[in-house]
Amino acid sequence: MSVMRLGFVQARETDLDKATAYYTNVLGLQEVARQDGKRYFKCWDEYDHHSVVIENGGLGLVKMGYKVDTQDELGRLEKAIEAFGLPVRRVARGENLALGQAIRCTLPSEHVLELYAEAEQSGTQVGTLNPDPWPAEQAGISPQRLDHLLVTAEDVKTNADFFTRVLGFRMSERIIPDLKNEGELLAAFLFCSNKAHDIAFVKGPNGKLHHYAFWLDNWNEILRAGDILGRNGLKIDFGPARHGITRGTTIYFFGPNGNRNEVFSGGYMTYADFPCITWTADQIGRAIFYIHQEVNERFSNYLT
Ligand SMILES: [Fe+2]
């Protein structure tokens, strides 16, 4: 598949210093650059220059960046996106710090998507020669990598169509109203890798962010992340818990300014022949939080 993974999330934060303290001390990311009012972070096991960018200006998502495997693929995708009916703008090399040329479009959901093939690789904290399994010096939660994001859309189906038909993603799971309304999507979980999801759309207002998530290796690390969030007084939205959808384990929590994050682990692996799993809306409690079987009002409605 030509789109490999979520490469970066660029988010707005009302207080950059508070956010920076959170990203470095609580989440345990490494701050790698400050430039033009933006701050750049990466997780310890990521090779590229950065995976999280923050800037001033409220809350929510500025844009998402998905990394494509070759520059040639960008040219092909540019044509395919235009054929779908979305205008494409080229982003020159260097317009994004440490990234190569990109193409940008605004999704039907009004979120900005960038696709790029090249990034400066600054390497991981353990390297590629006889590496240790994790770095000796770790602060906070220390997730291995950025994993996925979930955004809301008035029309989930059109966005899912765009990701599947144009970008080559596949749908691992979906929520539909009931079996009589199979064509209508309340949520779509989409993958471009072997993960259970690389992006998800849930029905809601256009342009809003629900959360972006960081990967941890196992359930014990999720529990440890909860301890660190508690120790630091961060507000928990929900968890530790288990998802029905993806079967992953999770905690949802809020950064100091109010953007929601998740630590996520587990879940099944997907392949090109993975059939789409369907949940009906009457089972939405178990779909989202399998053990607790219900979804709190804030989780459903709080967006940035
Ligand atoms: Fe998630």
Short mmCIF file of C-alpha atoms and ligand atoms in Angstrom, two decimals:
data_model
loop_
_atom_site.label_atom_id
_atom_site.label_comp_id
_atom_site.label_asym_id
_atom_site.label_seq_id
_atom_site.Cartn_x
_atom_site.Cartn_y
_atom_site.Cartn_z
CA MET A 1 0.00 0.00 0.00
CA SER A 2 1.32 3.41 -0.85
CA VAL A 3 0.24 5.27 2.29
CA MET A 4 2.29 3.78 5.12
CA ARG A 5 1.21 5.40 8.36
CA LEU A 6 0.24 8.47 10.31
CA GLY A 7 3.46 10.48 10.21
CA PHE A 8 2.54 13.54 12.21
CA VAL A 9 -0.24 15.38 13.96
CA GLN A 10 -0.14 19.17 14.12
CA ALA A 11 -2.33 20.48 16.92
CA ARG A 12 -3.27 23.81 18.45
CA GLU A 13 -2.59 24.44 22.11
CA THR A 14 -3.74 27.49 24.06
CA ASP A 15 -0.61 27.52 26.22
CA LEU A 16 2.52 26.24 24.50
CA ASP A 17 4.63 26.13 27.65
CA LYS A 18 2.07 24.07 29.56
CA ALA A 19 1.70 21.77 26.56
CA THR A 20 5.46 21.41 26.23
CA ALA A 21 5.81 20.43 29.89
CA TYR A 22 3.06 17.85 29.37
CA TYR A 23 4.55 16.39 26.19
CA THR A 24 8.04 16.12 27.63
CA ASN A 25 7.50 15.34 31.34
CA VAL A 26 4.20 13.44 31.38
CA LEU A 27 3.94 11.84 27.95
CA GLY A 28 7.72 11.64 27.83
CA LEU A 29 8.26 12.71 24.24
CA GLN A 30 11.49 14.36 23.20
CA GLU A 31 11.32 18.01 22.10
CA VAL A 32 13.38 18.12 18.90
CA ALA A 33 12.92 21.66 17.55
CA ARG A 34 11.37 25.09 18.03
CA GLN A 35 10.86 27.20 14.95
CA ASP A 36 8.44 29.92 13.80
CA GLY A 37 6.31 29.57 16.92
CA LYS A 38 5.96 25.82 16.51
CA ARG A 39 7.37 23.11 18.75
CA TYR A 40 8.24 19.65 17.50
CA PHE A 41 8.28 16.37 19.40
CA LYS A 42 8.96 12.72 18.74
CA CYS A 43 8.61 9.42 20.54
CA TRP A 44 11.68 7.39 21.44
CA ASP A 45 11.20 4.66 18.85
CA GLU A 46 10.42 6.86 15.85
CA TYR A 47 13.01 7.30 13.11
CA ASP A 48 11.69 10.48 11.46
CA HIS A 49 12.44 13.99 12.69
CA HIS A 50 9.14 14.49 14.54
CA SER A 51 5.62 13.15 14.91
CA VAL A 52 3.86 15.87 16.91
CA VAL A 53 3.83 19.60 16.17
CA ILE A 54 2.09 22.16 18.36
CA GLU A 55 1.30 25.78 17.75
CA ASN A 56 -0.70 28.57 19.41
CA GLY A 57 -4.25 29.37 18.46
CA GLY A 58 -6.88 27.55 20.49
CA LEU A 59 -7.31 23.79 20.50
CA GLY A 60 -7.85 21.05 17.95
CA LEU A 61 -6.18 19.85 14.81
CA VAL A 62 -4.26 22.03 12.36
CA LYS A 63 -3.51 19.13 10.06
CA MET A 64 -2.60 15.47 9.87
CA GLY A 65 0.32 14.10 7.85
CA TYR A 66 0.38 10.59 6.40
CA LYS A 67 3.65 9.26 5.04
CA VAL A 68 3.67 7.67 1.60
CA ASP A 69 6.32 5.19 0.51
CA THR A 70 7.67 6.96 -2.59
CA GLN A 71 7.74 10.36 -4.25
CA ASP A 72 6.23 8.80 -7.40
CA GLU A 73 3.23 7.74 -5.37
CA LEU A 74 2.63 11.36 -4.41
CA GLY A 75 2.22 12.25 -8.08
CA ARG A 76 -0.22 9.40 -8.59
CA LEU A 77 -2.19 10.31 -5.48
CA GLU A 78 -2.34 13.97 -6.51
CA LYS A 79 -4.20 12.97 -9.68
CA ALA A 80 -6.44 10.52 -7.84
CA ILE A 81 -7.42 13.12 -5.21
CA GLU A 82 -8.24 15.65 -7.93
CA ALA A 83 -10.27 13.02 -9.78
CA PHE A 84 -12.27 12.46 -6.57
CA GLY A 85 -13.08 16.18 -6.70
CA LEU A 86 -10.84 17.65 -4.03
CA PRO A 87 -8.45 20.48 -4.93
CA VAL A 88 -4.80 19.66 -4.21
CA ARG A 89 -2.10 22.14 -3.28
CA ARG A 90 1.60 21.31 -3.48
CA VAL A 91 3.64 22.07 -0.39
CA ALA A 92 7.27 22.85 -1.18
CA ARG A 93 10.14 21.02 0.46
CA GLY A 94 11.01 22.80 3.69
CA GLU A 95 7.59 24.39 4.15
CA ASN A 96 7.18 21.67 6.77
CA LEU A 97 10.28 21.53 8.92
CA ALA A 98 12.44 18.50 8.04
CA LEU A 99 9.91 17.11 5.55
CA GLY A 100 10.10 16.84 1.77
CA GLN A 101 7.58 18.01 -0.77
CA ALA A 102 3.99 17.28 0.20
CA ILE A 103 0.53 17.49 -1.28
CA ARG A 104 -2.32 18.97 0.72
CA CYS A 105 -6.06 18.69 0.47
CA THR A 106 -9.01 19.48 2.68
CA LEU A 107 -11.08 16.37 3.33
CA PRO A 108 -14.87 16.36 2.97
CA SER A 109 -14.78 16.43 6.80
CA GLU A 110 -12.92 19.79 6.56
CA HIS A 111 -9.77 18.39 8.13
CA VAL A 112 -6.50 19.21 6.39
CA LEU A 113 -4.57 16.18 5.13
CA GLU A 114 -0.99 16.27 3.92
CA LEU A 115 0.80 13.39 2.22
CA TYR A 116 4.58 13.33 2.00
CA ALA A 117 7.22 10.78 1.18
CA GLU A 118 10.44 12.20 2.60
CA ALA A 119 11.47 13.13 6.11
CA GLU A 120 14.79 13.76 7.76
CA GLN A 121 15.57 10.69 9.80
CA SER A 122 17.17 11.56 13.09
CA GLY A 123 16.96 8.00 14.37
CA THR A 124 15.58 6.43 17.49
CA GLN A 125 16.97 6.62 21.00
CA VAL A 126 18.19 3.02 20.76
CA GLY A 127 19.55 3.14 17.22
CA THR A 128 19.74 0.40 14.62
CA LEU A 129 22.96 -1.37 15.58
CA ASN A 130 22.71 -3.92 18.38
CA PRO A 131 19.90 -1.88 19.94
CA ASP A 132 18.63 -2.09 23.49
CA PRO A 133 14.92 -2.87 23.71
CA TRP A 134 14.22 0.52 25.29
CA PRO A 135 16.28 3.57 26.19
CA ALA A 136 17.92 3.69 29.60
CA GLU A 137 16.77 7.27 30.15
CA GLN A 138 13.01 7.57 29.97
CA ALA A 139 10.70 10.25 31.31
CA GLY A 140 6.98 9.90 31.86
CA ILE A 141 4.87 7.51 29.84
CA SER A 142 7.37 7.20 26.96
CA PRO A 143 5.20 5.75 24.20
CA GLN A 144 6.99 3.97 21.38
CA ARG A 145 5.25 5.98 18.66
CA LEU A 146 2.31 7.98 17.48
CA ASP A 147 -0.37 5.51 16.43
CA HIS A 148 -3.63 6.89 15.01
CA LEU A 149 -6.18 9.66 15.26
CA LEU A 150 -9.93 9.89 15.44
CA VAL A 151 -11.82 12.84 13.99
CA THR A 152 -15.49 13.63 13.50
CA ALA A 153 -17.34 14.10 10.23
CA GLU A 154 -20.91 14.96 9.30
CA ASP A 155 -20.68 12.45 6.46
CA VAL A 156 -18.61 9.47 7.57
CA LYS A 157 -19.30 7.50 4.41
CA THR A 158 -17.85 10.05 1.97
CA ASN A 159 -14.67 10.33 4.02
CA ALA A 160 -14.39 6.55 4.28
CA ASP A 161 -14.92 6.32 0.51
CA PHE A 162 -12.11 8.82 -0.04
CA PHE A 163 -9.69 6.92 2.17
CA THR A 164 -10.54 3.54 0.69
CA ARG A 165 -10.98 4.40 -3.00
CA VAL A 166 -8.35 7.11 -3.35
CA LEU A 167 -5.76 6.46 -0.65
CA GLY A 168 -5.97 2.65 -0.64
CA PHE A 169 -7.01 2.24 3.00
CA ARG A 170 -9.26 -0.65 4.03
CA MET A 171 -12.07 -0.65 6.56
CA SER A 172 -11.47 -2.89 9.56
CA GLU A 173 -14.64 -2.03 11.47
CA ARG A 174 -17.73 0.09 11.14
CA ILE A 175 -20.72 1.12 13.21
CA ILE A 176 -24.05 1.21 11.40
CA PRO A 177 -27.46 2.30 12.75
CA ASP A 178 -28.97 -1.21 12.34
CA LEU A 179 -28.97 -4.06 9.85
CA LYS A 180 -31.74 -2.39 7.82
CA ASN A 181 -29.49 0.65 7.23
CA GLU A 182 -26.23 -0.99 6.23
CA GLY A 183 -25.32 1.83 3.86
CA GLU A 184 -25.20 4.43 6.59
CA LEU A 185 -22.01 4.76 8.61
CA LEU A 186 -21.91 6.14 12.14
CA ALA A 187 -18.20 5.32 12.40
CA ALA A 188 -15.48 3.93 10.15
CA PHE A 189 -12.14 2.48 11.30
CA LEU A 190 -9.62 2.45 8.47
CA PHE A 191 -6.15 0.96 8.08
CA CYS A 192 -3.28 1.39 5.64
CA SER A 193 -0.81 -0.77 7.58
CA ASN A 194 -1.16 -4.03 9.49
CA LYS A 195 -2.72 -2.25 12.44
CA ALA A 196 -6.39 -2.37 13.40
CA HIS A 197 -6.74 1.32 12.47
CA ASP A 198 -4.62 4.21 11.25
CA ILE A 199 -7.49 6.71 11.25
CA ALA A 200 -11.11 6.64 12.34
CA PHE A 201 -14.08 8.84 11.52
CA VAL A 202 -17.06 9.11 13.83
CA LYS A 203 -20.27 10.96 13.05
CA GLY A 204 -20.13 14.51 14.43
CA PRO A 205 -19.36 18.06 13.41
CA ASN A 206 -16.86 18.59 10.62
CA GLY A 207 -13.35 19.76 11.39
CA LYS A 208 -13.20 18.52 14.97
CA LEU A 209 -10.64 16.38 16.75
CA HIS A 210 -11.65 13.64 19.15
CA HIS A 211 -8.17 12.35 20.01
CA TYR A 212 -4.81 11.24 18.77
CA ALA A 213 -3.21 8.19 20.27
CA PHE A 214 0.20 6.92 21.21
CA TRP A 215 1.26 3.29 21.11
CA LEU A 216 2.36 1.32 24.16
CA ASP A 217 3.55 -2.27 24.00
CA ASN A 218 1.20 -3.96 26.44
CA TRP A 219 -1.49 -3.72 29.08
CA ASN A 220 1.05 -3.29 31.89
CA GLU A 221 2.35 -0.18 30.18
CA ILE A 222 -1.21 1.13 29.88
CA LEU A 223 -1.66 0.68 33.64
CA ARG A 224 1.69 2.34 34.29
CA ALA A 225 0.63 5.24 32.04
CA GLY A 226 -2.48 5.58 34.20
CA ASP A 227 -0.28 5.79 37.30
CA ILE A 228 1.81 8.53 35.70
CA LEU A 229 -1.29 10.47 34.64
CA GLY A 230 -2.65 10.17 38.18
CA ARG A 231 0.64 11.21 39.77
CA ASN A 232 0.69 14.31 37.57
CA GLY A 233 -2.96 15.17 38.17
CA LEU A 234 -4.02 14.93 34.53
CA LYS A 235 -7.73 14.64 33.90
CA ILE A 236 -8.82 11.17 32.78
CA ASP A 237 -11.68 10.87 30.33
CA PHE A 238 -12.03 7.07 30.50
CA GLY A 239 -10.04 3.95 31.29
CA PRO A 240 -8.00 1.88 31.67
CA ALA A 241 -10.41 -0.10 29.56
CA ARG A 242 -10.79 -2.48 26.62
CA HIS A 243 -12.24 -1.58 23.25
CA GLY A 244 -14.63 -3.97 21.49
CA ILE A 245 -13.61 -2.31 18.23
CA THR A 246 -9.92 -3.17 17.55
CA ARG A 247 -9.80 -5.15 20.87
CA GLY A 248 -7.16 -2.66 21.99
CA THR A 249 -6.60 -1.54 25.56
CA THR A 250 -6.80 2.13 26.32
CA ILE A 251 -6.85 5.18 28.54
CA TYR A 252 -8.30 8.47 27.30
CA PHE A 253 -7.08 11.61 29.02
CA PHE A 254 -6.74 15.33 28.51
CA GLY A 255 -3.64 17.42 28.07
CA PRO A 256 -3.39 20.55 30.24
CA ASN A 257 -5.09 22.75 27.64
CA GLY A 258 -7.88 20.31 26.81
CA ASN A 259 -6.93 18.30 23.73
CA ARG A 260 -7.75 14.63 24.27
CA ASN A 261 -5.08 11.97 23.90
CA GLU A 262 -5.10 8.20 24.22
CA VAL A 263 -2.57 5.55 25.07
CA PHE A 264 -3.40 2.44 23.08
CA SER A 265 -2.04 -1.08 23.04
CA GLY A 266 -2.89 -4.43 21.56
CA GLY A 267 -5.62 -5.00 19.06
CA TYR A 268 -5.45 -7.52 16.26
CA MET A 269 -3.35 -7.31 13.12
CA THR A 270 -4.96 -6.66 9.76
CA TYR A 271 -4.14 -7.92 6.27
CA ALA A 272 -5.35 -7.01 2.80
CA ASP A 273 -8.03 -9.71 2.98
CA PHE A 274 -9.34 -8.64 6.39
CA PRO A 275 -13.14 -8.58 6.30
CA CYS A 276 -14.89 -5.55 7.76
CA ILE A 277 -16.36 -6.14 11.22
CA THR A 278 -19.78 -4.58 11.80
CA TRP A 279 -21.26 -3.21 15.02
CA THR A 280 -24.85 -2.06 15.26
CA ALA A 281 -25.68 1.14 17.15
CA ASP A 282 -27.56 -0.73 19.89
CA GLN A 283 -24.20 -2.33 20.81
CA ILE A 284 -22.21 0.91 20.77
CA GLY A 285 -21.38 0.69 24.48
CA ARG A 286 -19.58 -2.65 24.05
CA ALA A 287 -18.11 -1.53 20.73
CA ILE A 288 -16.31 1.38 22.37
CA PHE A 289 -15.75 0.11 25.93
CA TYR A 290 -16.32 -3.63 25.90
CA ILE A 291 -16.07 -4.28 29.64
CA HIS A 292 -17.94 -1.21 30.88
CA GLN A 293 -20.57 -1.49 28.10
CA GLU A 294 -21.42 2.18 28.09
CA VAL A 295 -19.92 5.40 26.83
CA ASN A 296 -19.85 8.49 29.00
CA GLU A 297 -21.42 11.71 27.73
CA ARG A 298 -18.10 13.59 27.70
CA PHE A 299 -16.42 10.92 25.60
CA SER A 300 -19.23 11.17 23.05
CA ASN A 301 -19.54 14.93 22.91
CA TYR A 302 -16.35 16.69 23.98
CA LEU A 303 -14.31 17.64 20.91
CA THR A 304 -11.61 20.20 20.22
FE FE B 1 -8.11 5.79 19.47
#
